[in-house]
Amino acid sequence: MTSFHVLISGGGIGGLCLAQGLRKAGISCAVYESAPGIVNAGYRLHMNVLGGEALRQCLPENLYELYLQTSRRTPKREMSVMLDTQAREIWTRPHIGPPNDGERPHTAVNRRTLRQILATGLDDVLHFGRTAVGYEAGPDGARPLFDDGSSAGGDVVVGADGIHSPIRSQLLPDVHVIDTGMRGMWSIAPLTEDLADVMPDALFDGFAIVTRGDGTIFAIGVYDPRRPISEAVADLAPGAGIDHVEPYVMVTYGSDLGADPTPDMPDFAHDSPEELHAAIRRAMRGAHPGLVELVDRIDESTIAPSAIRYLEVADAWRPSRVTLLGDAIHAMPPSFGAGANSALRDAAALVRALDDAAQGRRPLLEAIGGYEERMRAEVFPIMRASADPDAVHSDHVPDLAG
């Protein structure tokens, strides 16, 4: 093709990784993000070899190194561990996916830091405050349609716009959002030396789940970067708009997948941060002293409600000039920490497919169809397994082959 332009709806992790990869491949693109900027939404993200290697493929060398240096220090055990409230180990299991080894394995990142790294250098193609509400597509091109009545023309539209994607709703109207009924809250506690001294050792493994045995759980993840973020940015991407973040412990609390709410469950959507903090202190009463201290240290300004929803698994569809990635097509519960990694995997795979088309190695629809077929084969099994109510409470790692 003499010219090739990709229009990406959504500036989350998957959409930005796709834009970085396309730029690296010499393919023109534009990203349209409905938010006014990169907002705070969630905290720590588990990273595995699939997501990390996708970043290696798509990012310029300095930004990939910045991702590694601002990732969490390598934990004592790169495992998911379930504990009771006295910090006694119930089971451990490896994280899903291929082995994640090496001198600096992929560990965990701060979500906003990763998005800011991914946005670095994209100022000329990243457009905030632009909300796509649909698309038009034909044999010669495709264009997103925006809520202000405008549109933008190009060759391919990519819906990277999350679980409530208007692009998916038009392309695959029979795929519905499923509400798990899980309600809860996110928060962080600053990771100080004195807090680290009293926390149970297992909390410094890859990821910890504390079960109360009553249908509610705490999920706990340490974020302690390999290098101070401001120092790494000054060295590797001076002048980049990447905020400094101090080490912290992410603490989530809420109802378990498939469990009925307990009578004393707080109203996560309407209670104040102070009320939610008091409620989770009550929930941790009588627990291991290090767990009690961790909950006491939560910064109330970081408390935010959460609701877990996921998508139905889509039947195969006919390829077109409109395609999807990440939560727009396979939003899943966080049971295996695979959502962000799957979105990054999609981005790298779609870069390869679109590069084949742009270079004339494959017809465009054949390239897009191949990307979609492999995504269904590789990601949909994880999606199904993540929605299993037993996923959090089992040390079984599902067989995802085929």
Short mmCIF file of C-alpha atoms in Angstrom, two decimals:
data_model
loop_
_atom_site.label_atom_id
_atom_site.label_comp_id
_atom_site.label_asym_id
_atom_site.label_seq_id
_atom_site.Cartn_x
_atom_site.Cartn_y
_atom_site.Cartn_z
CA MET A 1 0.00 0.00 0.00
CA THR A 2 1.31 3.47 -0.85
CA SER A 3 -0.27 4.93 2.31
CA PHE A 4 -1.71 3.28 5.39
CA HIS A 5 -3.36 4.92 8.39
CA VAL A 6 -4.74 3.22 11.51
CA LEU A 7 -7.31 4.93 13.75
CA ILE A 8 -7.33 3.72 17.37
CA SER A 9 -10.31 4.38 19.63
CA GLY A 10 -9.03 4.29 23.19
CA GLY A 11 -5.81 5.45 24.81
CA GLY A 12 -5.49 2.79 27.49
CA ILE A 13 -2.59 0.39 27.80
CA GLY A 14 -3.50 -1.67 24.74
CA GLY A 15 -4.26 1.26 22.45
CA LEU A 16 -1.08 3.13 23.39
CA CYS A 17 1.08 0.02 23.00
CA LEU A 18 -0.43 -0.50 19.55
CA ALA A 19 0.38 3.11 18.60
CA GLN A 20 3.98 2.74 19.79
CA GLY A 21 4.36 -0.49 17.81
CA LEU A 22 2.85 0.99 14.65
CA ARG A 23 5.12 4.02 14.88
CA LYS A 24 8.13 1.73 15.33
CA ALA A 25 7.03 -0.16 12.20
CA GLY A 26 6.67 3.09 10.25
CA ILE A 27 2.86 2.91 10.04
CA SER A 28 0.81 6.10 10.42
CA CYS A 29 -1.75 6.11 13.24
CA ALA A 30 -3.87 8.30 15.49
CA VAL A 31 -5.23 7.58 18.98
CA TYR A 32 -8.51 9.07 20.22
CA GLU A 33 -9.09 8.93 23.99
CA SER A 34 -12.31 10.14 25.59
CA ALA A 35 -10.70 11.22 28.89
CA PRO A 36 -9.03 14.65 29.12
CA GLY A 37 -5.71 13.06 30.04
CA ILE A 38 -4.14 9.99 31.60
CA VAL A 39 -6.19 9.58 34.74
CA ASN A 40 -5.63 7.57 37.91
CA ALA A 41 -7.63 4.35 37.57
CA GLY A 42 -6.51 1.36 39.59
CA TYR A 43 -3.00 0.83 40.82
CA ARG A 44 -0.66 -2.15 40.55
CA LEU A 45 -0.71 -4.44 37.49
CA HIS A 46 0.82 -7.90 37.39
CA MET A 47 3.05 -8.36 34.34
CA ASN A 48 4.06 -11.63 32.73
CA VAL A 49 6.25 -12.65 29.83
CA LEU A 50 3.45 -12.19 27.26
CA GLY A 51 2.80 -8.57 28.21
CA GLY A 52 6.46 -7.79 28.82
CA GLU A 53 7.66 -9.18 25.52
CA ALA A 54 4.90 -7.28 23.72
CA LEU A 55 6.32 -4.11 25.27
CA ARG A 56 9.79 -5.11 24.12
CA GLN A 57 8.48 -5.48 20.57
CA CYS A 58 6.51 -2.24 20.50
CA LEU A 59 8.47 0.29 22.55
CA PRO A 60 11.64 2.13 21.59
CA GLU A 61 14.63 0.79 23.50
CA ASN A 62 14.82 3.61 26.07
CA LEU A 63 11.13 3.35 27.00
CA TYR A 64 11.30 -0.43 27.29
CA GLU A 65 14.26 -0.03 29.63
CA LEU A 66 12.28 2.58 31.57
CA TYR A 67 9.43 0.07 31.93
CA LEU A 68 11.86 -2.51 33.33
CA GLN A 69 13.52 -0.10 35.74
CA THR A 70 10.19 1.19 37.09
CA SER A 71 8.80 -2.33 37.47
CA ARG A 72 8.58 -3.92 40.88
CA ARG A 73 11.72 -5.49 42.30
CA THR A 74 11.86 -9.24 41.66
CA PRO A 75 9.83 -10.87 44.46
CA LYS A 76 11.09 -13.70 46.64
CA ARG A 77 8.69 -16.09 44.93
CA GLU A 78 6.97 -15.17 41.66
CA MET A 79 3.82 -16.96 42.74
CA SER A 80 0.24 -16.26 43.65
CA VAL A 81 -0.36 -17.27 47.27
CA MET A 82 -3.58 -17.68 49.26
CA LEU A 83 -3.49 -17.06 53.01
CA ASP A 84 -5.94 -17.18 55.86
CA THR A 85 -6.29 -14.14 58.11
CA GLN A 86 -3.49 -15.41 60.36
CA ALA A 87 -1.15 -15.35 57.33
CA ARG A 88 -1.00 -19.14 57.16
CA GLU A 89 -0.41 -20.38 53.63
CA ILE A 90 -3.31 -22.31 52.08
CA TRP A 91 -1.86 -22.79 48.59
CA THR A 92 0.45 -21.30 46.02
CA ARG A 93 0.32 -21.44 42.25
CA PRO A 94 2.46 -20.06 39.43
CA HIS A 95 1.09 -17.22 37.39
CA ILE A 96 -0.58 -18.12 34.11
CA GLY A 97 1.50 -18.11 30.94
CA PRO A 98 4.98 -19.14 29.78
CA PRO A 99 7.91 -19.17 32.25
CA ASN A 100 8.91 -15.67 33.30
CA ASP A 101 12.61 -15.96 34.02
CA GLY A 102 15.82 -14.01 33.46
CA GLU A 103 17.89 -11.48 35.34
CA ARG A 104 15.03 -8.97 35.41
CA PRO A 105 11.80 -10.92 34.95
CA HIS A 106 8.57 -9.05 34.27
CA THR A 107 6.98 -8.45 37.67
CA ALA A 108 4.46 -5.67 38.31
CA VAL A 109 4.01 -2.03 37.37
CA ASN A 110 2.09 0.99 38.50
CA ARG A 111 -0.75 1.27 35.98
CA ARG A 112 -0.58 5.03 35.47
CA THR A 113 3.22 4.96 35.20
CA LEU A 114 2.99 2.36 32.43
CA ARG A 115 0.38 4.44 30.59
CA GLN A 116 2.57 7.53 30.88
CA ILE A 117 5.56 5.59 29.53
CA LEU A 118 3.43 4.30 26.65
CA ALA A 119 2.21 7.84 25.87
CA THR A 120 5.74 9.27 25.75
CA GLY A 121 6.61 10.50 22.26
CA LEU A 122 3.03 10.22 20.97
CA ASP A 123 2.04 13.88 21.42
CA ASP A 124 1.43 14.36 17.71
CA VAL A 125 -0.92 11.38 17.37
CA LEU A 126 -2.64 11.19 20.79
CA HIS A 127 -5.88 13.19 20.96
CA PHE A 128 -7.58 13.51 24.36
CA GLY A 129 -11.23 14.43 24.81
CA ARG A 130 -12.34 12.63 21.64
CA THR A 131 -15.03 9.98 22.16
CA ALA A 132 -15.82 7.53 19.38
CA VAL A 133 -19.47 6.47 19.39
CA GLY A 134 -19.39 4.24 16.30
CA TYR A 135 -17.76 3.80 12.93
CA GLU A 136 -18.31 3.61 9.20
CA ALA A 137 -16.45 1.06 7.10
CA GLY A 138 -16.40 0.05 3.46
CA PRO A 139 -14.18 -1.73 0.95
CA ASP A 140 -11.81 1.24 0.66
CA GLY A 141 -11.52 2.55 4.20
CA ALA A 142 -12.93 3.04 7.69
CA ARG A 143 -13.55 5.96 10.01
CA PRO A 144 -14.50 6.41 13.68
CA LEU A 145 -17.49 8.65 14.34
CA PHE A 146 -17.17 11.01 17.29
CA ASP A 147 -19.79 12.32 19.71
CA ASP A 148 -19.38 15.87 18.41
CA GLY A 149 -20.48 14.81 14.93
CA SER A 150 -17.00 14.73 13.41
CA SER A 151 -15.08 11.77 12.03
CA ALA A 152 -11.58 10.82 10.87
CA GLY A 153 -10.69 8.77 7.82
CA GLY A 154 -8.19 5.97 7.43
CA ASP A 155 -7.69 2.35 6.47
CA VAL A 156 -8.46 0.48 9.73
CA VAL A 157 -10.39 1.30 12.90
CA VAL A 158 -9.28 -0.45 16.10
CA GLY A 159 -11.60 -0.55 19.09
CA ALA A 160 -9.32 -0.40 22.13
CA ASP A 161 -11.95 1.40 24.15
CA GLY A 162 -12.67 -0.96 27.01
CA ILE A 163 -15.47 -3.19 28.20
CA HIS A 164 -18.21 -0.74 27.19
CA SER A 165 -16.72 -0.22 23.72
CA PRO A 166 -19.10 1.49 21.26
CA ILE A 167 -16.97 0.01 18.47
CA ARG A 168 -17.61 -3.53 19.69
CA SER A 169 -21.28 -2.80 20.35
CA GLN A 170 -21.69 -1.95 16.67
CA LEU A 171 -19.44 -4.70 15.32
CA LEU A 172 -20.67 -7.50 17.63
CA PRO A 173 -24.03 -6.39 19.03
CA ASP A 174 -24.82 -9.82 20.51
CA VAL A 175 -21.86 -9.76 22.93
CA HIS A 176 -23.04 -8.57 26.33
CA VAL A 177 -21.42 -7.32 29.52
CA ILE A 178 -21.87 -9.70 32.48
CA ASP A 179 -22.04 -8.26 35.99
CA THR A 180 -20.40 -10.70 38.44
CA GLY A 181 -22.03 -9.04 41.43
CA MET A 182 -18.56 -8.60 42.95
CA ARG A 183 -18.29 -5.25 44.67
CA GLY A 184 -15.31 -3.87 46.47
CA MET A 185 -12.71 -1.16 46.79
CA TRP A 186 -9.15 -0.33 45.75
CA SER A 187 -6.67 1.43 48.00
CA ILE A 188 -2.97 1.78 48.73
CA ALA A 189 -0.84 1.96 51.85
CA PRO A 190 2.58 3.63 51.63
CA LEU A 191 5.30 0.97 51.91
CA THR A 192 7.56 2.25 54.67
CA GLU A 193 10.40 0.32 56.31
CA ASP A 194 8.50 -0.10 59.58
CA LEU A 195 5.43 -1.43 57.76
CA ALA A 196 7.57 -3.84 55.75
CA ASP A 197 9.10 -5.12 58.98
CA VAL A 198 5.73 -6.28 60.36
CA MET A 199 4.08 -7.52 57.16
CA PRO A 200 3.94 -11.33 56.72
CA ASP A 201 6.69 -12.60 54.40
CA ALA A 202 4.15 -14.09 51.98
CA LEU A 203 2.89 -10.61 51.10
CA PHE A 204 6.22 -10.03 49.35
CA ASP A 205 5.60 -12.90 46.93
CA GLY A 206 4.15 -12.20 43.50
CA PHE A 207 0.61 -11.61 44.73
CA ALA A 208 -1.38 -12.52 47.83
CA ILE A 209 -5.05 -13.26 48.45
CA VAL A 210 -6.30 -13.30 52.03
CA THR A 211 -9.57 -15.15 52.52
CA ARG A 212 -11.85 -14.59 55.48
CA GLY A 213 -13.83 -17.73 54.68
CA ASP A 214 -17.11 -15.82 54.55
CA GLY A 215 -17.31 -14.88 50.88
CA THR A 216 -15.04 -11.83 51.16
CA ILE A 217 -11.36 -11.55 50.24
CA PHE A 218 -8.44 -9.14 50.39
CA ALA A 219 -6.07 -9.00 47.42
CA ILE A 220 -2.66 -7.56 48.27
CA GLY A 221 0.23 -6.64 45.98
CA VAL A 222 3.51 -4.86 46.70
CA TYR A 223 4.83 -2.20 44.33
CA ASP A 224 8.46 -1.37 45.07
CA PRO A 225 10.19 -0.18 41.87
CA ARG A 226 13.64 -1.41 40.96
CA ARG A 227 14.78 2.21 40.68
CA PRO A 228 13.13 5.43 41.91
CA ILE A 229 10.80 6.53 39.11
CA SER A 230 11.93 10.17 38.94
CA GLU A 231 15.57 9.06 38.75
CA ALA A 232 14.88 6.52 36.01
CA VAL A 233 12.87 9.05 33.98
CA ALA A 234 15.59 11.70 34.25
CA ASP A 235 18.12 9.18 32.96
CA LEU A 236 16.13 7.44 30.21
CA ALA A 237 13.40 9.86 29.09
CA PRO A 238 14.30 13.35 30.35
CA GLY A 239 11.40 15.74 30.13
CA ALA A 240 8.77 13.00 29.78
CA GLY A 241 5.52 13.61 31.61
CA ILE A 242 5.84 10.71 34.03
CA ASP A 243 4.96 11.27 37.67
CA HIS A 244 7.07 10.05 40.56
CA VAL A 245 5.44 7.29 42.63
CA GLU A 246 6.70 6.08 46.00
CA PRO A 247 6.59 2.37 46.93
CA TYR A 248 3.20 1.15 48.13
CA VAL A 249 1.07 -1.87 48.87
CA MET A 250 -2.15 -2.23 46.90
CA VAL A 251 -5.00 -3.48 49.06
CA THR A 252 -8.37 -4.44 47.62
CA TYR A 253 -11.30 -5.78 49.60
CA GLY A 254 -14.70 -7.03 48.56
CA SER A 255 -17.03 -9.88 47.75
CA ASP A 256 -15.69 -13.01 46.14
CA LEU A 257 -16.64 -14.22 42.64
CA GLY A 258 -19.89 -16.18 42.93
CA ALA A 259 -20.35 -15.48 46.66
CA ASP A 260 -23.43 -13.94 48.23
CA PRO A 261 -22.80 -10.59 49.93
CA THR A 262 -22.32 -10.79 53.70
CA PRO A 263 -24.76 -8.89 55.94
CA ASP A 264 -22.04 -6.53 57.18
CA MET A 265 -20.72 -5.72 53.70
CA PRO A 266 -20.29 -1.95 53.27
CA ASP A 267 -21.98 -0.02 50.49
CA PHE A 268 -18.91 0.37 48.32
CA ALA A 269 -20.62 2.65 45.81
CA HIS A 270 -22.00 5.16 48.30
CA ASP A 271 -20.10 4.99 51.59
CA SER A 272 -17.43 7.63 52.17
CA PRO A 273 -13.73 6.70 52.14
CA GLU A 274 -13.72 7.08 55.93
CA GLU A 275 -16.67 4.67 56.25
CA LEU A 276 -15.03 2.17 53.89
CA HIS A 277 -11.76 2.35 55.80
CA ALA A 278 -13.61 1.70 59.07
CA ALA A 279 -15.42 -1.25 57.46
CA ILE A 280 -12.26 -2.95 56.24
CA ARG A 281 -10.60 -2.40 59.61
CA ARG A 282 -13.52 -4.28 61.15
CA ALA A 283 -13.14 -7.02 58.54
CA MET A 284 -9.46 -7.47 59.47
CA ARG A 285 -10.04 -7.37 63.22
CA GLY A 286 -8.31 -10.25 65.00
CA ALA A 287 -6.08 -11.05 62.02
CA HIS A 288 -2.28 -11.34 61.92
CA PRO A 289 -0.85 -8.11 63.42
CA GLY A 290 0.97 -7.30 60.17
CA LEU A 291 -2.27 -7.53 58.20
CA VAL A 292 -4.05 -5.35 60.76
CA GLU A 293 -1.25 -2.78 60.52
CA LEU A 294 -1.35 -2.82 56.72
CA VAL A 295 -5.08 -2.05 56.68
CA ASP A 296 -4.64 0.64 59.35
CA ARG A 297 -2.02 2.36 57.14
CA ILE A 298 -4.29 2.66 54.08
CA ASP A 299 -4.33 6.19 52.69
CA GLU A 300 -8.02 7.10 52.70
CA SER A 301 -7.56 9.51 49.78
CA THR A 302 -6.76 6.49 47.56
CA ILE A 303 -9.89 4.47 48.38
CA ALA A 304 -12.12 3.99 45.33
CA PRO A 305 -15.02 1.60 44.70
CA SER A 306 -14.82 -1.21 42.16
CA ALA A 307 -17.31 -3.51 40.42
CA ILE A 308 -16.15 -6.59 38.52
CA ARG A 309 -17.73 -7.15 35.13
CA TYR A 310 -16.66 -9.18 32.11
CA LEU A 311 -17.71 -9.92 28.54
CA GLU A 312 -19.43 -12.93 27.07
CA VAL A 313 -17.11 -14.95 24.86
CA ALA A 314 -17.85 -13.94 21.27
CA ASP A 315 -18.49 -16.39 18.46
CA ALA A 316 -16.15 -16.09 15.49
CA TRP A 317 -16.92 -13.11 13.26
CA ARG A 318 -16.08 -12.14 9.72
CA PRO A 319 -12.93 -9.96 9.44
CA SER A 320 -13.33 -6.41 8.22
CA ARG A 321 -11.51 -3.08 8.38
CA VAL A 322 -12.70 -2.79 12.00
CA THR A 323 -11.08 -4.90 14.72
CA LEU A 324 -10.77 -5.00 18.50
CA LEU A 325 -8.21 -5.54 21.23
CA GLY A 326 -7.99 -5.84 25.00
CA ASP A 327 -11.03 -5.30 27.20
CA ALA A 328 -13.08 -4.23 24.18
CA ILE A 329 -13.25 -7.89 23.15
CA HIS A 330 -12.11 -10.02 26.11
CA ALA A 331 -12.66 -8.15 29.37
CA MET A 332 -12.26 -10.71 32.14
CA PRO A 333 -12.29 -10.90 35.95
CA PRO A 334 -8.85 -10.36 37.55
CA SER A 335 -8.61 -13.98 38.76
CA PHE A 336 -5.30 -14.67 36.98
CA GLY A 337 -3.96 -11.13 36.49
CA ALA A 338 -4.16 -11.64 32.72
CA GLY A 339 -6.22 -8.70 31.47
CA ALA A 340 -3.48 -6.11 30.86
CA ASN A 341 -1.06 -8.75 29.60
CA SER A 342 -3.63 -9.99 27.09
CA ALA A 343 -4.24 -6.44 25.83
CA LEU A 344 -0.49 -5.93 25.31
CA ARG A 345 -0.26 -9.30 23.60
CA ASP A 346 -3.05 -8.19 21.24
CA ALA A 347 -1.28 -4.93 20.46
CA ALA A 348 1.97 -6.63 19.46
CA ALA A 349 0.13 -9.26 17.41
CA LEU A 350 -1.93 -6.61 15.61
CA VAL A 351 1.20 -4.59 14.81
CA ARG A 352 2.65 -7.65 13.09
CA ALA A 353 -0.56 -8.26 11.16
CA LEU A 354 -0.96 -4.66 10.01
CA ASP A 355 2.70 -4.46 9.08
CA ASP A 356 2.22 -7.53 6.86
CA ALA A 357 -0.70 -5.77 5.18
CA ALA A 358 1.05 -2.41 4.85
CA GLN A 359 4.09 -4.09 3.27
CA GLY A 360 1.95 -6.11 0.87
CA ARG A 361 2.90 -9.48 2.34
CA ARG A 362 -0.77 -10.37 3.01
CA PRO A 363 -4.11 -8.89 1.95
CA LEU A 364 -5.47 -6.60 4.66
CA LEU A 365 -8.56 -8.61 5.59
CA GLU A 366 -6.56 -11.84 5.62
CA ALA A 367 -4.04 -10.27 7.99
CA ILE A 368 -6.75 -8.92 10.31
CA GLY A 369 -8.61 -12.24 10.19
CA GLY A 370 -5.43 -14.09 11.14
CA TYR A 371 -4.89 -11.77 14.09
CA GLU A 372 -8.47 -12.28 15.29
CA GLU A 373 -8.34 -16.06 14.89
CA ARG A 374 -5.16 -16.37 16.94
CA MET A 375 -6.51 -14.00 19.59
CA ARG A 376 -9.62 -16.17 19.98
CA ALA A 377 -7.44 -19.28 20.27
CA GLU A 378 -4.92 -17.82 22.73
CA VAL A 379 -6.90 -15.40 24.89
CA PHE A 380 -10.46 -16.72 25.00
CA PRO A 381 -9.45 -19.81 27.05
CA ILE A 382 -7.94 -17.50 29.70
CA MET A 383 -11.11 -15.42 29.56
CA ARG A 384 -13.27 -18.49 30.22
CA ALA A 385 -11.03 -19.73 33.03
CA SER A 386 -10.98 -16.31 34.72
CA ALA A 387 -14.77 -16.28 34.96
CA ASP A 388 -14.88 -19.64 36.78
CA PRO A 389 -16.07 -18.97 40.37
CA ASP A 390 -13.47 -21.48 41.62
CA ALA A 391 -10.59 -19.64 39.95
CA VAL A 392 -9.57 -17.59 43.00
CA HIS A 393 -9.97 -20.46 45.48
CA SER A 394 -8.07 -23.17 43.65
CA ASP A 395 -4.37 -23.90 43.33
CA HIS A 396 -5.15 -25.48 39.98
CA VAL A 397 -3.64 -23.79 36.94
CA PRO A 398 -6.06 -24.41 34.05
CA ASP A 399 -4.91 -26.13 30.88
CA LEU A 400 -5.27 -23.41 28.26
CA ALA A 401 -4.00 -25.40 25.31
CA GLY A 402 -6.35 -25.32 22.35
#
